[in-house]
Short mmCIF file of C-alpha atoms and ligand atoms in Angstrom, two decimals:
data_model
loop_
_atom_site.label_atom_id
_atom_site.label_comp_id
_atom_site.label_asym_id
_atom_site.label_seq_id
_atom_site.Cartn_x
_atom_site.Cartn_y
_atom_site.Cartn_z
CA MET A 27 -7.96 -31.59 -2.29
CA ARG A 28 -5.11 -29.11 -1.75
CA THR A 29 -2.53 -29.35 1.00
CA ALA A 30 0.27 -27.18 2.36
CA PRO A 31 3.60 -27.95 0.64
CA PRO A 32 6.54 -29.89 2.17
CA GLY A 33 8.00 -27.97 5.13
CA GLY A 34 4.74 -26.05 5.60
CA ARG A 35 4.12 -22.43 4.68
CA MET A 36 3.57 -19.11 6.46
CA MET A 37 0.22 -17.65 5.41
CA GLU A 38 -1.03 -14.29 6.66
CA GLY A 39 1.19 -14.62 9.75
CA TYR A 40 0.13 -18.20 10.56
CA PHE A 41 2.28 -21.30 10.10
CA VAL A 42 0.42 -24.01 8.22
CA PRO A 43 2.15 -27.41 8.66
CA GLU A 44 2.79 -29.51 5.57
CA LYS A 45 -0.03 -31.73 4.34
CA THR A 46 -2.66 -29.56 6.06
CA VAL A 47 -5.76 -29.44 3.87
CA VAL A 48 -6.28 -25.84 2.78
CA SER A 49 -9.10 -24.11 0.96
CA VAL A 50 -10.71 -20.70 0.71
CA PRO A 51 -14.23 -21.10 2.06
CA SER A 52 -16.64 -19.18 -0.13
CA TRP A 53 -19.18 -19.35 2.68
CA THR A 54 -16.97 -17.16 4.88
CA SER A 55 -15.77 -14.72 2.26
CA HIS A 56 -19.30 -14.25 0.88
CA ARG A 57 -20.56 -13.43 4.36
CA ASN A 58 -17.99 -10.87 5.40
CA PRO A 59 -20.28 -8.07 6.69
CA THR A 60 -17.61 -5.45 6.03
CA TYR A 61 -18.02 -5.97 2.31
CA PHE A 62 -21.46 -7.63 2.13
CA PRO A 63 -23.73 -5.65 4.48
CA ASN A 64 -26.45 -7.83 6.06
CA PRO A 65 -24.88 -10.93 4.52
CA GLU A 66 -27.67 -13.25 5.67
CA SER A 67 -30.37 -11.33 3.82
CA PHE A 68 -31.30 -12.42 0.31
CA SER A 69 -30.55 -9.21 -1.50
CA PRO A 70 -29.80 -9.54 -5.21
CA ASN A 71 -29.90 -5.75 -5.35
CA ARG A 72 -26.51 -5.64 -3.67
CA TRP A 73 -25.14 -6.58 -7.09
CA ILE A 74 -27.11 -3.95 -8.98
CA THR A 75 -25.26 -0.66 -8.90
CA PRO A 76 -26.06 2.61 -10.71
CA ASP A 77 -22.87 2.29 -12.78
CA GLY A 78 -24.08 -1.09 -14.03
CA LEU A 79 -20.83 -2.78 -12.98
CA GLY A 80 -22.44 -4.89 -10.26
CA GLY A 81 -21.00 -4.52 -6.76
CA THR A 82 -17.90 -2.90 -5.33
CA GLU A 83 -14.38 -3.94 -6.35
CA ARG A 84 -13.96 -5.80 -3.07
CA MET A 85 -17.25 -7.67 -3.53
CA LYS A 86 -16.14 -8.78 -6.97
CA GLN A 87 -12.77 -9.92 -5.58
CA LEU A 88 -14.42 -11.94 -2.82
CA TYR A 89 -17.12 -13.47 -5.02
CA MET A 90 -15.68 -16.79 -6.12
CA PRO A 91 -18.14 -19.62 -6.60
CA PHE A 92 -15.95 -20.74 -9.51
CA THR A 93 -12.78 -20.00 -7.52
CA LYS A 94 -9.91 -17.92 -8.89
CA GLY A 95 -6.41 -18.39 -10.18
CA PRO A 96 -4.85 -20.94 -12.52
CA ARG A 97 -7.33 -23.72 -11.61
CA THR A 98 -10.43 -21.60 -11.95
CA CYS A 99 -13.50 -23.22 -13.52
CA ILE A 100 -13.11 -23.23 -17.28
CA GLY A 101 -16.87 -23.72 -17.69
CA GLN A 102 -17.81 -20.51 -15.85
CA ALA A 103 -19.10 -18.56 -18.85
CA MET A 104 -21.07 -21.55 -20.11
CA ALA A 105 -22.45 -22.31 -16.64
CA LEU A 106 -23.64 -18.72 -16.15
CA LEU A 107 -25.28 -18.75 -19.58
CA GLU A 108 -27.02 -22.07 -18.89
CA LEU A 109 -28.16 -20.90 -15.47
CA ARG A 110 -29.69 -17.72 -16.87
CA VAL A 111 -31.49 -19.52 -19.69
CA MET A 112 -32.68 -22.36 -17.46
CA LEU A 113 -33.84 -20.11 -14.64
CA ALA A 114 -35.63 -17.69 -16.97
CA THR A 115 -37.36 -20.62 -18.74
CA LEU A 116 -38.42 -22.22 -15.46
CA VAL A 117 -39.85 -19.10 -13.84
CA PHE A 118 -41.60 -18.21 -17.10
CA ARG A 119 -43.40 -21.57 -17.12
CA TYR A 120 -43.70 -22.57 -13.47
CA ASN A 121 -44.27 -21.31 -10.00
CA VAL A 122 -41.83 -23.08 -7.73
CA ARG A 123 -41.95 -23.71 -4.04
CA LEU A 124 -40.08 -25.76 -1.50
CA SER A 125 -41.65 -29.21 -1.15
CA LYS A 126 -43.54 -29.99 2.05
CA ASP A 127 -41.48 -33.19 2.22
CA ILE A 128 -38.25 -31.31 2.82
CA ARG A 129 -37.20 -30.95 6.44
CA GLU A 130 -35.30 -28.00 7.87
CA HIS A 131 -32.55 -30.41 8.91
CA ASP A 132 -32.09 -31.48 5.26
CA MET A 133 -31.34 -27.90 4.29
CA GLU A 134 -28.63 -27.29 6.87
CA ILE A 135 -25.38 -26.39 5.22
CA THR A 136 -22.44 -28.73 4.76
CA ASP A 137 -19.09 -27.43 3.60
CA HIS A 138 -18.20 -29.46 0.53
CA PHE A 139 -15.69 -27.37 -1.43
CA LEU A 140 -18.67 -25.20 -2.22
CA LEU A 141 -21.76 -25.94 -0.16
CA ILE A 142 -24.35 -28.69 -0.22
CA PRO A 143 -27.50 -29.19 1.85
CA LYS A 144 -27.01 -31.76 4.60
CA GLY A 145 -29.80 -33.94 3.20
CA GLU A 146 -28.01 -33.83 -0.18
CA LYS A 147 -31.21 -32.80 -1.88
CA CYS A 148 -33.47 -29.80 -2.32
CA LEU A 149 -37.00 -30.98 -3.16
CA LEU A 150 -39.04 -28.47 -5.13
CA ASP A 151 -42.63 -28.56 -6.39
CA PHE A 152 -43.32 -27.12 -9.82
CA PHE A 153 -46.75 -25.78 -10.77
CA PRO A 154 -47.51 -24.69 -14.30
CA VAL A 155 -48.11 -20.95 -14.09
CA SER A 156 -51.80 -21.25 -15.03
CA LYS A 157 -52.55 -23.96 -12.41
CA ILE A 158 -50.93 -22.73 -9.17
CA GLU A 159 -52.86 -23.35 -5.94
CA VAL A 160 -52.52 -20.54 -3.42
C1 HEM B 224 -22.71 -23.54 -11.55
C2 HEM B 224 -21.86 -24.33 -12.24
C3 HEM B 224 -20.42 -24.52 -11.89
C4 HEM B 224 -19.74 -24.23 -10.76
C5 HEM B 224 -20.27 -23.57 -9.46
C6 HEM B 224 -18.37 -24.64 -10.95
C7 HEM B 224 -17.37 -24.50 -10.02
C8 HEM B 224 -16.09 -24.99 -10.19
C9 HEM B 224 -15.07 -24.94 -9.18
C10 HEM B 224 -15.24 -24.35 -7.78
C11 HEM B 224 -13.95 -25.49 -9.70
C12 HEM B 224 -12.62 -25.72 -8.99
C13 HEM B 224 -11.63 -24.66 -9.32
C14 HEM B 224 -10.42 -24.87 -8.46
O1 HEM B 224 -9.97 -26.02 -8.31
O2 HEM B 224 -9.90 -23.87 -7.95
C15 HEM B 224 -14.27 -25.90 -11.05
C16 HEM B 224 -13.38 -26.52 -11.90
C17 HEM B 224 -13.68 -26.92 -13.18
N1 HEM B 224 -14.87 -26.75 -13.84
FE1 HEM B 224 -16.53 -25.91 -13.07
N2 HEM B 224 -18.25 -25.16 -12.21
C18 HEM B 224 -19.46 -25.12 -12.83
C19 HEM B 224 -19.77 -25.51 -14.12
C20 HEM B 224 -18.87 -26.04 -15.03
C21 HEM B 224 -19.18 -26.38 -16.39
C22 HEM B 224 -20.55 -26.18 -17.07
C23 HEM B 224 -18.05 -26.89 -16.94
C24 HEM B 224 -17.76 -27.40 -18.32
C25 HEM B 224 -18.54 -27.18 -19.37
C26 HEM B 224 -17.02 -26.87 -15.91
C27 HEM B 224 -15.74 -27.32 -16.06
C28 HEM B 224 -14.77 -27.29 -15.10
C29 HEM B 224 -13.43 -27.85 -15.25
C30 HEM B 224 -12.88 -28.57 -16.48
C31 HEM B 224 -12.73 -27.61 -14.06
C32 HEM B 224 -11.30 -28.00 -13.71
C33 HEM B 224 -10.35 -26.85 -14.06
C34 HEM B 224 -8.92 -27.22 -13.68
O3 HEM B 224 -8.71 -27.99 -12.73
O4 HEM B 224 -8.00 -26.71 -14.34
N3 HEM B 224 -17.56 -26.34 -14.76
N4 HEM B 224 -15.56 -25.59 -11.33
#
């Protein structure tokens, strides 16, 4: 947890008293419609640009699930590698859908440094690709 330093600090024209808990909410920055048009739509294509660089400069600045600066996540490269391998392996072998046992309320968002679902779980059903029921 990070707090404003002794004596407080002016930030972007606002005075933040000392000991105030401060953080940069990824939720807000990732949903700034000026830089992420239609932020609520699931649109991976927004990161696929003809130049192959993936998004505008501003999008890349605001994208910070691993945060930025001196305390940035040192496992970022490894995490991204693991995620790609794991996701590719899963979708190659299984069809995945949200479990019927999950309630909408469980999936509401709670701010928790990054975000977690309110129910603190996301139940998924996995069906081997050859045995999916439609
Ligand atoms: C999707 C996976 C991951 C996410 C979203 C994530 C995100 C984060 C975030 C937000 C921080 C806090 C940075 C800050 O305080 O500003 C952090 C710190 C850290 N992460 Fe990760 N992380 C992930 C995976 C990993 C992995 C796989 C490792 C190690 C192999 C790792 C090691 C660390 C360490 C050691 C810190 C503390 C860095 C410091 O305080 O100097 N993380 N991570």
